[in-house]
mmCIF file of N, CA and C in Angstrom:
data_model
loop_
_atom_site.group_PDB
_atom_site.id
_atom_site.type_symbol
_atom_site.label_atom_id
_atom_site.label_comp_id
_atom_site.label_asym_id
_atom_site.label_seq_id
_atom_site.Cartn_x
_atom_site.Cartn_y
_atom_site.Cartn_z
ATOM 1 N N MET V 518 -256.666 -27.761 185.851
ATOM 2 C CA MET V 518 -256.095 -27.586 184.538
ATOM 3 C C MET V 518 -257.209 -27.509 183.498
ATOM 4 N N LYS V 519 -257.077 -26.543 182.627
ATOM 5 C CA LYS V 519 -258.095 -26.314 181.607
ATOM 6 C C LYS V 519 -257.942 -27.307 180.465
ATOM 7 N N LYS V 520 -259.045 -27.814 180.018
ATOM 8 C CA LYS V 520 -259.026 -28.729 178.902
ATOM 9 C C LYS V 520 -259.156 -27.943 177.597
ATOM 10 N N LEU V 521 -258.336 -28.312 176.602
ATOM 11 C CA LEU V 521 -258.390 -27.623 175.313
ATOM 12 C C LEU V 521 -259.580 -28.112 174.501
ATOM 13 N N THR V 522 -260.188 -27.205 173.792
ATOM 14 C CA THR V 522 -261.287 -27.595 172.912
ATOM 15 C C THR V 522 -260.702 -28.262 171.678
ATOM 16 N N LYS V 523 -261.565 -28.924 170.919
ATOM 17 C CA LYS V 523 -261.106 -29.618 169.711
ATOM 18 C C LYS V 523 -260.435 -28.652 168.734
ATOM 19 N N LYS V 524 -260.997 -27.468 168.593
ATOM 20 C CA LYS V 524 -260.455 -26.473 167.669
ATOM 21 C C LYS V 524 -259.058 -26.046 168.110
ATOM 22 N N LYS V 525 -258.865 -25.794 169.404
ATOM 23 C CA LYS V 525 -257.557 -25.376 169.916
ATOM 24 C C LYS V 525 -256.546 -26.516 169.813
ATOM 25 N N GLN V 526 -256.998 -27.753 170.029
ATOM 26 C CA GLN V 526 -256.103 -28.902 169.884
ATOM 27 C C GLN V 526 -255.611 -29.012 168.437
ATOM 28 N N THR V 527 -256.522 -28.846 167.503
ATOM 29 C CA THR V 527 -256.173 -28.934 166.081
ATOM 30 C C THR V 527 -255.174 -27.844 165.699
ATOM 31 N N ILE V 528 -255.427 -26.624 166.136
ATOM 32 C CA ILE V 528 -254.521 -25.507 165.844
ATOM 33 C C ILE V 528 -253.154 -25.756 166.464
ATOM 34 N N THR V 529 -253.120 -26.254 167.697
ATOM 35 C CA THR V 529 -251.855 -26.553 168.375
ATOM 36 C C THR V 529 -251.072 -27.622 167.617
ATOM 37 N N ILE V 530 -251.749 -28.657 167.170
ATOM 38 C CA ILE V 530 -251.083 -29.734 166.424
ATOM 39 C C ILE V 530 -250.527 -29.199 165.102
ATOM 40 N N ILE V 531 -251.301 -28.396 164.397
ATOM 41 C CA ILE V 531 -250.846 -27.842 163.112
ATOM 42 C C ILE V 531 -249.629 -26.942 163.311
ATOM 43 N N ILE V 532 -249.680 -26.058 164.288
ATOM 44 C CA ILE V 532 -248.559 -25.145 164.544
ATOM 45 C C ILE V 532 -247.317 -25.917 164.968
ATOM 46 N N SER V 533 -247.474 -26.895 165.854
ATOM 47 C CA SER V 533 -246.301 -27.667 166.299
ATOM 48 C C SER V 533 -245.723 -28.486 165.149
ATOM 49 N N THR V 534 -246.580 -29.000 164.252
ATOM 50 C CA THR V 534 -246.099 -29.741 163.083
ATOM 51 C C THR V 534 -245.312 -28.821 162.149
ATOM 52 N N LEU V 535 -245.808 -27.614 161.933
ATOM 53 C CA LEU V 535 -245.098 -26.654 161.086
ATOM 54 C C LEU V 535 -243.742 -26.284 161.680
ATOM 55 N N ILE V 536 -243.708 -26.031 162.972
ATOM 56 C CA ILE V 536 -242.439 -25.683 163.633
ATOM 57 C C ILE V 536 -241.464 -26.849 163.553
ATOM 58 N N PHE V 537 -241.954 -28.069 163.818
ATOM 59 C CA PHE V 537 -241.099 -29.250 163.743
ATOM 60 C C PHE V 537 -240.556 -29.434 162.322
ATOM 61 N N GLY V 538 -241.415 -29.268 161.313
ATOM 62 C CA GLY V 538 -240.984 -29.401 159.918
ATOM 63 C C GLY V 538 -239.956 -28.360 159.535
ATOM 64 N N PHE V 539 -240.156 -27.135 159.994
ATOM 65 C CA PHE V 539 -239.202 -26.062 159.721
ATOM 66 C C PHE V 539 -237.838 -26.389 160.324
ATOM 67 N N LEU V 540 -237.829 -26.785 161.593
ATOM 68 C CA LEU V 540 -236.560 -27.113 162.260
ATOM 69 C C LEU V 540 -235.879 -28.306 161.601
ATOM 70 N N LEU V 541 -236.659 -29.312 161.229
ATOM 71 C CA LEU V 541 -236.099 -30.478 160.556
ATOM 72 C C LEU V 541 -235.499 -30.078 159.202
ATOM 73 N N GLY V 542 -236.184 -29.209 158.458
ATOM 74 C CA GLY V 542 -235.671 -28.736 157.169
ATOM 75 C C GLY V 542 -234.376 -27.966 157.310
ATOM 76 N N VAL V 543 -234.303 -27.109 158.316
ATOM 77 C CA VAL V 543 -233.075 -26.341 158.558
ATOM 78 C C VAL V 543 -231.928 -27.291 158.878
ATOM 79 N N PHE V 544 -232.185 -28.274 159.713
ATOM 80 C CA PHE V 544 -231.146 -29.228 160.105
ATOM 81 C C PHE V 544 -230.665 -30.043 158.907
ATOM 82 N N ILE V 545 -231.598 -30.566 158.115
ATOM 83 C CA ILE V 545 -231.231 -31.408 156.969
ATOM 84 C C ILE V 545 -230.501 -30.594 155.901
ATOM 85 N N SER V 546 -230.954 -29.377 155.630
ATOM 86 C CA SER V 546 -230.267 -28.565 154.621
ATOM 87 C C SER V 546 -228.854 -28.221 155.080
ATOM 88 N N GLY V 547 -228.669 -28.001 156.380
ATOM 89 C CA GLY V 547 -227.330 -27.751 156.917
ATOM 90 C C GLY V 547 -226.413 -28.941 156.705
ATOM 91 N N LEU V 548 -226.932 -30.142 156.944
ATOM 92 C CA LEU V 548 -226.135 -31.354 156.723
ATOM 93 C C LEU V 548 -225.779 -31.509 155.248
ATOM 94 N N TYR V 549 -226.738 -31.236 154.372
ATOM 95 C CA TYR V 549 -226.502 -31.359 152.938
ATOM 96 C C TYR V 549 -225.420 -30.388 152.480
ATOM 97 N N ILE V 550 -225.507 -29.146 152.919
ATOM 98 C CA ILE V 550 -224.515 -28.139 152.526
ATOM 99 C C ILE V 550 -223.139 -28.513 153.060
ATOM 100 N N ARG V 551 -223.074 -28.995 154.290
ATOM 101 C CA ARG V 551 -221.800 -29.412 154.865
ATOM 102 C C ARG V 551 -221.190 -30.550 154.050
ATOM 103 N N LYS V 552 -222.027 -31.496 153.606
ATOM 104 C CA LYS V 552 -221.557 -32.609 152.784
ATOM 105 C C LYS V 552 -221.001 -32.087 151.456
ATOM 106 N N GLU V 553 -221.699 -31.139 150.837
ATOM 107 C CA GLU V 553 -221.241 -30.568 149.570
ATOM 108 C C GLU V 553 -219.885 -29.883 149.733
ATOM 109 N N PHE V 554 -219.687 -29.157 150.809
ATOM 110 C CA PHE V 554 -218.416 -28.480 151.036
ATOM 111 C C PHE V 554 -217.293 -29.486 151.226
ATOM 112 N N ARG V 555 -217.578 -30.589 151.905
ATOM 113 C CA ARG V 555 -216.547 -31.597 152.126
ATOM 114 C C ARG V 555 -216.115 -32.236 150.819
ATOM 115 N N GLU V 556 -217.071 -32.417 149.890
ATOM 116 C CA GLU V 556 -216.768 -33.098 148.637
ATOM 117 C C GLU V 556 -216.148 -32.181 147.588
ATOM 118 N N PHE V 557 -216.123 -30.885 147.838
ATOM 119 C CA PHE V 557 -215.588 -29.951 146.851
ATOM 120 C C PHE V 557 -214.087 -30.148 146.693
ATOM 121 N N VAL V 558 -213.657 -30.284 145.475
ATOM 122 C CA VAL V 558 -212.238 -30.418 145.163
ATOM 123 C C VAL V 558 -211.924 -29.425 144.054
ATOM 124 N N SER V 559 -210.953 -28.580 144.264
ATOM 125 C CA SER V 559 -210.597 -27.563 143.281
ATOM 126 C C SER V 559 -209.859 -28.190 142.107
ATOM 127 N N VAL V 560 -210.186 -27.737 140.894
ATOM 128 C CA VAL V 560 -209.480 -28.240 139.716
ATOM 129 C C VAL V 560 -208.070 -27.676 139.634
ATOM 130 N N ARG V 561 -207.744 -26.738 140.506
ATOM 131 C CA ARG V 561 -206.382 -26.204 140.529
ATOM 132 C C ARG V 561 -205.425 -27.157 141.230
ATOM 133 N N LYS V 562 -205.969 -28.079 141.992
ATOM 134 C CA LYS V 562 -205.136 -29.057 142.694
ATOM 135 C C LYS V 562 -205.083 -30.339 141.869
ATOM 136 N N GLU V 563 -204.088 -31.163 142.151
ATOM 137 C CA GLU V 563 -203.862 -32.364 141.357
ATOM 138 C C GLU V 563 -205.080 -33.290 141.322
ATOM 139 N N LYS V 564 -205.649 -33.571 142.487
ATOM 140 C CA LYS V 564 -206.775 -34.505 142.547
ATOM 141 C C LYS V 564 -207.969 -33.980 141.754
ATOM 142 N N GLY V 565 -208.297 -32.714 141.928
ATOM 143 C CA GLY V 565 -209.428 -32.127 141.214
ATOM 144 C C GLY V 565 -209.200 -32.074 139.712
ATOM 145 N N PHE V 566 -207.966 -31.775 139.319
ATOM 146 C CA PHE V 566 -207.624 -31.728 137.901
ATOM 147 C C PHE V 566 -207.836 -33.101 137.265
ATOM 148 N N LYS V 567 -207.340 -34.139 137.939
ATOM 149 C CA LYS V 567 -207.485 -35.497 137.416
ATOM 150 C C LYS V 567 -208.954 -35.905 137.333
ATOM 151 N N GLN V 568 -209.715 -35.587 138.367
ATOM 152 C CA GLN V 568 -211.145 -35.918 138.345
ATOM 153 C C GLN V 568 -211.845 -35.229 137.186
ATOM 154 N N ARG V 569 -211.534 -33.973 136.986
ATOM 155 C CA ARG V 569 -212.189 -33.196 135.932
ATOM 156 C C ARG V 569 -211.867 -33.771 134.554
ATOM 157 N N ILE V 570 -210.596 -34.053 134.292
ATOM 158 C CA ILE V 570 -210.193 -34.631 133.001
ATOM 159 C C ILE V 570 -210.875 -35.977 132.800
ATOM 160 N N CYS V 571 -210.872 -36.796 133.841
ATOM 161 C CA CYS V 571 -211.486 -38.121 133.768
ATOM 162 C C CYS V 571 -212.967 -38.012 133.424
ATOM 163 N N ASN V 572 -213.660 -37.083 134.047
ATOM 164 C CA ASN V 572 -215.096 -36.926 133.804
ATOM 165 C C ASN V 572 -215.397 -36.327 132.442
ATOM 166 N N VAL V 573 -214.630 -35.348 132.029
ATOM 167 C CA VAL V 573 -214.887 -34.698 130.739
ATOM 168 C C VAL V 573 -214.633 -35.666 129.589
ATOM 169 N N LEU V 574 -213.540 -36.418 129.666
ATOM 170 C CA LEU V 574 -213.183 -37.338 128.586
ATOM 171 C C LEU V 574 -213.862 -38.695 128.707
ATOM 172 N N ASP V 575 -214.501 -38.953 129.849
ATOM 173 C CA ASP V 575 -215.182 -40.223 130.117
ATOM 174 C C ASP V 575 -214.238 -41.402 129.853
ATOM 175 N N LEU V 576 -213.114 -41.396 130.547
ATOM 176 C CA LEU V 576 -212.073 -42.398 130.346
ATOM 177 C C LEU V 576 -212.442 -43.739 130.972
ATOM 178 N N SER V 577 -211.974 -44.804 130.336
ATOM 179 C CA SER V 577 -212.147 -46.138 130.914
ATOM 180 C C SER V 577 -211.127 -46.313 132.033
ATOM 181 N N ASP V 578 -211.293 -47.362 132.816
ATOM 182 C CA ASP V 578 -210.349 -47.621 133.907
ATOM 183 C C ASP V 578 -208.937 -47.849 133.369
ATOM 184 N N LYS V 579 -208.842 -48.555 132.241
ATOM 185 C CA LYS V 579 -207.536 -48.826 131.636
ATOM 186 C C LYS V 579 -206.867 -47.519 131.204
ATOM 187 N N GLN V 580 -207.615 -46.664 130.543
ATOM 188 C CA GLN V 580 -207.071 -45.377 130.099
ATOM 189 C C GLN V 580 -206.651 -44.519 131.293
ATOM 190 N N THR V 581 -207.447 -44.569 132.340
ATOM 191 C CA THR V 581 -207.145 -43.787 133.536
ATOM 192 C C THR V 581 -205.793 -44.182 134.110
ATOM 193 N N VAL V 582 -205.543 -45.472 134.197
ATOM 194 C CA VAL V 582 -204.262 -45.955 134.732
ATOM 195 C C VAL V 582 -203.115 -45.584 133.798
ATOM 196 N N GLU V 583 -203.324 -45.747 132.484
ATOM 197 C CA GLU V 583 -202.267 -45.446 131.517
ATOM 198 C C GLU V 583 -201.901 -43.963 131.495
ATOM 199 N N LEU V 584 -202.887 -43.099 131.683
ATOM 200 C CA LEU V 584 -202.662 -41.659 131.566
ATOM 201 C C LEU V 584 -202.370 -40.971 132.894
ATOM 202 N N ASP V 585 -202.386 -41.710 133.977
ATOM 203 C CA ASP V 585 -202.234 -41.103 135.303
ATOM 204 C C ASP V 585 -200.943 -40.304 135.456
ATOM 205 N N SER V 586 -199.819 -40.852 134.999
ATOM 206 C CA SER V 586 -198.544 -40.141 135.170
ATOM 207 C C SER V 586 -198.528 -38.838 134.355
ATOM 208 N N ILE V 587 -199.152 -38.860 133.186
ATOM 209 C CA ILE V 587 -199.233 -37.648 132.361
ATOM 210 C C ILE V 587 -200.090 -36.599 133.064
ATOM 211 N N PHE V 588 -201.238 -37.030 133.582
ATOM 212 C CA PHE V 588 -202.119 -36.110 134.314
ATOM 213 C C PHE V 588 -201.415 -35.520 135.522
ATOM 214 N N THR V 589 -200.681 -36.362 136.241
ATOM 215 C CA THR V 589 -199.980 -35.896 137.443
ATOM 216 C C THR V 589 -198.973 -34.814 137.086
ATOM 217 N N TYR V 590 -198.161 -35.073 136.072
ATOM 218 C CA TYR V 590 -197.145 -34.106 135.663
ATOM 219 C C TYR V 590 -197.784 -32.764 135.295
ATOM 220 N N HIS V 591 -198.801 -32.810 134.443
ATOM 221 C CA HIS V 591 -199.412 -31.567 133.974
ATOM 222 C C HIS V 591 -200.219 -30.868 135.065
ATOM 223 N N ALA V 592 -200.817 -31.629 135.947
ATOM 224 C CA ALA V 592 -201.564 -31.012 137.053
ATOM 225 C C ALA V 592 -200.621 -30.231 137.954
ATOM 226 N N ILE V 593 -199.490 -30.820 138.274
ATOM 227 C CA ILE V 593 -198.509 -30.146 139.131
ATOM 228 C C ILE V 593 -197.945 -28.917 138.418
ATOM 229 N N THR V 594 -197.637 -29.057 137.129
ATOM 230 C CA THR V 594 -197.119 -27.929 136.350
ATOM 231 C C THR V 594 -198.127 -26.788 136.298
ATOM 232 N N MET V 595 -199.386 -27.115 136.054
ATOM 233 C CA MET V 595 -200.413 -26.073 135.970
ATOM 234 C C MET V 595 -200.651 -25.409 137.323
ATOM 235 N N GLU V 596 -200.574 -26.173 138.389
ATOM 236 C CA GLU V 596 -200.723 -25.584 139.724
ATOM 237 C C GLU V 596 -199.582 -24.606 140.004
ATOM 238 N N ASP V 597 -198.364 -25.001 139.634
ATOM 239 C CA ASP V 597 -197.215 -24.103 139.817
ATOM 240 C C ASP V 597 -197.370 -22.824 138.984
ATOM 241 N N LEU V 598 -197.816 -22.977 137.735
ATOM 242 C CA LEU V 598 -198.033 -21.811 136.873
ATOM 243 C C LEU V 598 -199.099 -20.886 137.453
ATOM 244 N N HIS V 599 -200.147 -21.476 137.974
ATOM 245 C CA HIS V 599 -201.218 -20.670 138.569
ATOM 246 C C HIS V 599 -200.703 -19.889 139.774
ATOM 247 N N ASN V 600 -199.949 -20.562 140.632
ATOM 248 C CA ASN V 600 -199.397 -19.888 141.814
ATOM 249 C C ASN V 600 -198.439 -18.767 141.419
ATOM 250 N N GLU V 601 -197.619 -19.036 140.401
ATOM 251 C CA GLU V 601 -196.676 -18.026 139.913
ATOM 252 C C GLU V 601 -197.429 -16.818 139.343
ATOM 253 N N PHE V 602 -198.482 -17.091 138.579
ATOM 254 C CA PHE V 602 -199.288 -16.007 138.012
ATOM 255 C C PHE V 602 -199.904 -15.146 139.114
ATOM 256 N N ARG V 603 -200.452 -15.783 140.134
ATOM 257 C CA ARG V 603 -201.082 -15.029 141.227
ATOM 258 C C ARG V 603 -200.079 -14.108 141.909
ATOM 259 N N LYS V 604 -198.863 -14.622 142.130
ATOM 260 C CA LYS V 604 -197.830 -13.794 142.769
ATOM 261 C C LYS V 604 -197.475 -12.596 141.886
ATOM 262 N N LYS V 605 -197.285 -12.853 140.588
ATOM 263 C CA LYS V 605 -196.938 -11.764 139.667
ATOM 264 C C LYS V 605 -198.078 -10.754 139.553
ATOM 265 N N PHE V 606 -199.299 -11.245 139.508
ATOM 266 C CA PHE V 606 -200.455 -10.356 139.404
ATOM 267 C C PHE V 606 -200.555 -9.463 140.635
ATOM 268 N N LYS V 607 -200.390 -10.049 141.814
ATOM 269 C CA LYS V 607 -200.455 -9.267 143.055
ATOM 270 C C LYS V 607 -199.338 -8.228 143.088
ATOM 271 N N LYS V 608 -198.142 -8.644 142.675
ATOM 272 C CA LYS V 608 -197.011 -7.718 142.650
ATOM 273 C C LYS V 608 -197.301 -6.548 141.703
ATOM 274 N N ASN V 609 -197.866 -6.842 140.546
ATOM 275 C CA ASN V 609 -198.203 -5.802 139.577
ATOM 276 C C ASN V 609 -199.271 -4.855 140.127
ATOM 277 N N MET V 610 -200.293 -5.389 140.776
ATOM 278 C CA MET V 610 -201.356 -4.544 141.336
ATOM 279 C C MET V 610 -200.812 -3.660 142.458
ATOM 280 N N ASP V 611 -199.931 -4.214 143.282
ATOM 281 C CA ASP V 611 -199.311 -3.413 144.344
ATOM 282 C C ASP V 611 -198.461 -2.292 143.749
ATOM 283 N N SER V 612 -197.740 -2.614 142.673
ATOM 284 C CA SER V 612 -196.916 -1.620 141.996
ATOM 285 C C SER V 612 -197.789 -0.506 141.408
ATOM 286 N N LEU V 613 -198.888 -0.886 140.794
ATOM 287 C CA LEU V 613 -199.820 0.096 140.240
ATOM 288 C C LEU V 613 -200.326 1.033 141.334
ATOM 289 N N GLU V 614 -200.732 0.460 142.438
ATOM 290 C CA GLU V 614 -201.245 1.267 143.545
ATOM 291 C C GLU V 614 -200.177 2.224 144.067
ATOM 292 N N THR V 615 -198.957 1.738 144.198
ATOM 293 C CA THR V 615 -197.861 2.578 144.683
ATOM 294 C C THR V 615 -197.570 3.729 143.717
ATOM 295 N N GLU V 616 -197.613 3.446 142.421
ATOM 296 C CA GLU V 616 -197.306 4.471 141.424
ATOM 297 C C GLU V 616 -198.383 5.545 141.313
ATOM 298 N N ILE V 617 -199.646 5.169 141.451
ATOM 299 C CA ILE V 617 -200.711 6.173 141.278
ATOM 300 C C ILE V 617 -201.050 6.910 142.572
ATOM 301 N N GLU V 618 -200.637 6.375 143.696
ATOM 302 C CA GLU V 618 -201.003 6.968 144.987
ATOM 303 C C GLU V 618 -200.617 8.443 145.128
ATOM 304 N N PRO V 619 -199.423 8.875 144.700
ATOM 305 C CA PRO V 619 -199.077 10.295 144.857
ATOM 306 C C PRO V 619 -200.006 11.249 144.089
ATOM 307 N N TYR V 620 -200.671 10.752 143.069
ATOM 308 C CA TYR V 620 -201.526 11.595 142.239
ATOM 309 C C TYR V 620 -202.982 11.645 142.722
ATOM 310 N N LEU V 621 -203.323 10.811 143.693
ATOM 311 C CA LEU V 621 -204.711 10.722 144.150
ATOM 312 C C LEU V 621 -204.986 11.638 145.332
ATOM 313 N N THR V 622 -206.237 12.079 145.415
ATOM 314 C CA THR V 622 -206.665 12.842 146.592
ATOM 315 C C THR V 622 -206.946 11.852 147.721
ATOM 316 N N GLU V 623 -207.141 12.368 148.924
ATOM 317 C CA GLU V 623 -207.438 11.492 150.065
ATOM 318 C C GLU V 623 -208.731 10.712 149.833
ATOM 319 N N GLU V 624 -209.703 11.368 149.247
ATOM 320 C CA GLU V 624 -210.981 10.706 148.973
ATOM 321 C C GLU V 624 -210.795 9.571 147.964
ATOM 322 N N GLN V 625 -209.987 9.804 146.946
ATOM 323 C CA GLN V 625 -209.722 8.773 145.941
ATOM 324 C C GLN V 625 -208.939 7.609 146.543
ATOM 325 N N LYS V 626 -208.011 7.916 147.436
ATOM 326 C CA LYS V 626 -207.264 6.852 148.119
ATOM 327 C C LYS V 626 -208.206 5.987 148.946
ATOM 328 N N GLN V 627 -209.140 6.645 149.631
ATOM 329 C CA GLN V 627 -210.116 5.907 150.436
ATOM 330 C C GLN V 627 -211.003 5.037 149.540
ATOM 331 N N THR V 628 -211.380 5.574 148.384
ATOM 332 C CA THR V 628 -212.182 4.810 147.427
ATOM 333 C C THR V 628 -211.410 3.586 146.950
ATOM 334 N N LEU V 629 -210.130 3.738 146.716
ATOM 335 C CA LEU V 629 -209.284 2.625 146.294
ATOM 336 C C LEU V 629 -209.232 1.540 147.368
ATOM 337 N N VAL V 630 -209.092 1.955 148.618
ATOM 338 C CA VAL V 630 -209.071 0.995 149.733
ATOM 339 C C VAL V 630 -210.405 0.251 149.813
ATOM 340 N N GLU V 631 -211.510 0.980 149.690
ATOM 341 C CA GLU V 631 -212.845 0.362 149.734
ATOM 342 C C GLU V 631 -213.036 -0.602 148.564
ATOM 343 N N MET V 632 -212.533 -0.220 147.399
ATOM 344 C CA MET V 632 -212.646 -1.066 146.221
ATOM 345 C C MET V 632 -211.922 -2.399 146.447
ATOM 346 N N LYS V 633 -210.746 -2.346 147.051
ATOM 347 C CA LYS V 633 -209.999 -3.569 147.338
ATOM 348 C C LYS V 633 -210.752 -4.459 148.323
ATOM 349 N N LYS V 634 -211.348 -3.843 149.349
ATOM 350 C CA LYS V 634 -212.117 -4.615 150.331
ATOM 351 C C LYS V 634 -213.323 -5.277 149.671
ATOM 352 N N THR V 635 -214.031 -4.534 148.841
ATOM 353 C CA THR V 635 -215.221 -5.052 148.167
ATOM 354 C C THR V 635 -214.852 -6.199 147.238
ATOM 355 N N HIS V 636 -213.755 -6.047 146.514
ATOM 356 C CA HIS V 636 -213.319 -7.100 145.602
ATOM 357 C C HIS V 636 -213.064 -8.394 146.364
ATOM 358 N N ARG V 637 -212.404 -8.332 147.480
ATOM 359 C CA ARG V 637 -212.117 -9.512 148.289
ATOM 360 C C ARG V 637 -213.397 -10.145 148.828
ATOM 361 N N ARG V 638 -214.342 -9.289 149.226
ATOM 362 C CA ARG V 638 -215.565 -9.797 149.836
ATOM 363 C C ARG V 638 -216.430 -10.544 148.823
ATOM 364 N N PHE V 639 -216.479 -10.055 147.575
ATOM 365 C CA PHE V 639 -217.354 -10.667 146.591
ATOM 366 C C PHE V 639 -216.698 -11.810 145.826
ATOM 367 N N ARG V 640 -215.442 -12.018 146.017
ATOM 368 C CA ARG V 640 -214.748 -13.089 145.323
ATOM 369 C C ARG V 640 -214.997 -14.392 146.053
ATOM 370 N N LYS V 641 -215.759 -15.271 145.454
ATOM 371 C CA LYS V 641 -216.107 -16.533 146.102
ATOM 372 C C LYS V 641 -215.692 -17.692 145.205
ATOM 373 N N PRO V 642 -215.304 -18.787 145.799
ATOM 374 C CA PRO V 642 -214.959 -19.953 144.990
ATOM 375 C C PRO V 642 -216.204 -20.579 144.369
ATOM 376 N N PHE V 643 -216.011 -21.279 143.302
ATOM 377 C CA PHE V 643 -217.109 -21.936 142.599
ATOM 378 C C PHE V 643 -217.339 -23.281 143.257
ATOM 379 N N LEU V 644 -218.176 -23.289 144.304
ATOM 380 C CA LEU V 644 -218.275 -24.462 145.169
ATOM 381 C C LEU V 644 -219.275 -25.513 144.725
ATOM 382 N N PHE V 645 -220.244 -25.168 143.942
ATOM 383 C CA PHE V 645 -221.336 -26.094 143.744
ATOM 384 C C PHE V 645 -221.295 -26.819 142.409
ATOM 385 N N ARG V 646 -220.127 -26.899 141.799
ATOM 386 C CA ARG V 646 -220.000 -27.648 140.559
ATOM 387 C C ARG V 646 -220.052 -29.134 140.888
ATOM 388 N N LYS V 647 -220.846 -29.873 140.135
ATOM 389 C CA LYS V 647 -220.944 -31.313 140.361
ATOM 390 C C LYS V 647 -220.351 -32.026 139.155
ATOM 391 N N PHE V 648 -219.611 -33.064 139.418
ATOM 392 C CA PHE V 648 -219.044 -33.860 138.349
ATOM 393 C C PHE V 648 -220.074 -34.887 137.881
ATOM 394 N N LYS V 649 -219.920 -35.348 136.645
ATOM 395 C CA LYS V 649 -220.876 -36.299 136.093
ATOM 396 C C LYS V 649 -220.871 -37.624 136.843
ATOM 397 N N LYS V 650 -219.700 -38.079 137.234
ATOM 398 C CA LYS V 650 -219.599 -39.349 137.950
ATOM 399 C C LYS V 650 -218.409 -39.277 138.885
ATOM 400 N N ASP V 651 -218.389 -40.166 139.834
ATOM 401 C CA ASP V 651 -217.239 -40.220 140.727
ATOM 402 C C ASP V 651 -216.121 -40.950 140.011
ATOM 403 N N CYS V 652 -214.965 -40.369 140.038
ATOM 404 C CA CYS V 652 -213.814 -40.953 139.376
ATOM 405 C C CYS V 652 -212.980 -41.682 140.423
ATOM 406 N N LYS V 653 -212.495 -42.837 140.079
ATOM 407 C CA LYS V 653 -211.664 -43.576 141.025
ATOM 408 C C LYS V 653 -210.388 -42.798 141.295
ATOM 409 N N GLU V 654 -209.763 -43.095 142.412
ATOM 410 C CA GLU V 654 -208.500 -42.433 142.762
ATOM 411 C C GLU V 654 -207.501 -42.709 141.652
ATOM 412 N N LEU V 655 -206.879 -41.660 141.153
ATOM 413 C CA LEU V 655 -206.040 -41.772 139.967
ATOM 414 C C LEU V 655 -204.555 -41.842 140.307
ATOM 415 N N THR V 656 -204.196 -42.777 141.101
ATOM 416 C CA THR V 656 -202.779 -42.936 141.404
ATOM 417 C C THR V 656 -202.362 -44.355 141.062
ATOM 418 N N ILE V 657 -201.193 -44.467 140.523
ATOM 419 C CA ILE V 657 -200.670 -45.786 140.184
ATOM 420 C C ILE V 657 -199.930 -46.318 141.393
ATOM 421 N N LYS V 658 -200.338 -47.490 141.823
ATOM 422 C CA LYS V 658 -199.677 -48.106 142.971
ATOM 423 C C LYS V 658 -198.499 -48.916 142.459
ATOM 424 N N LYS V 659 -197.314 -48.524 142.884
ATOM 425 C CA LYS V 659 -196.105 -49.216 142.434
ATOM 426 C C LYS V 659 -195.837 -50.393 143.347
ATOM 427 N N LYS V 660 -195.476 -51.509 142.738
ATOM 428 C CA LYS V 660 -195.227 -52.732 143.511
ATOM 429 C C LYS V 660 -193.767 -52.913 143.763
#
């Protein structure tokens, strides 16, 4: 077996350290991103709405408990309104497409299909918003 010279040993150690550091960085960044995705809560849902209001207004614990039922009511109402709007918007866009289709050439129809695909592909949720502080669970426990 050939013995490595000091220079080759040094180069081997440096390269292996770089590879190890790279792999460790990839692994740790993956864990961090996974953690961020788990903690993401949409403000369109009740829990996210309550957290957002709590953080923006910087409410005390007492205020949080007192206002919880109001937040719950409005969060649910706003979620329903949002869902209703999305349905109406989709229905309107489908109607528009149906009405203009007879006037379009085949190439224009294909462009319309591609435009719809592109719109869906580039539409991403706003995942990396961080709240100022963690808000306690905003539910009133009834005794």
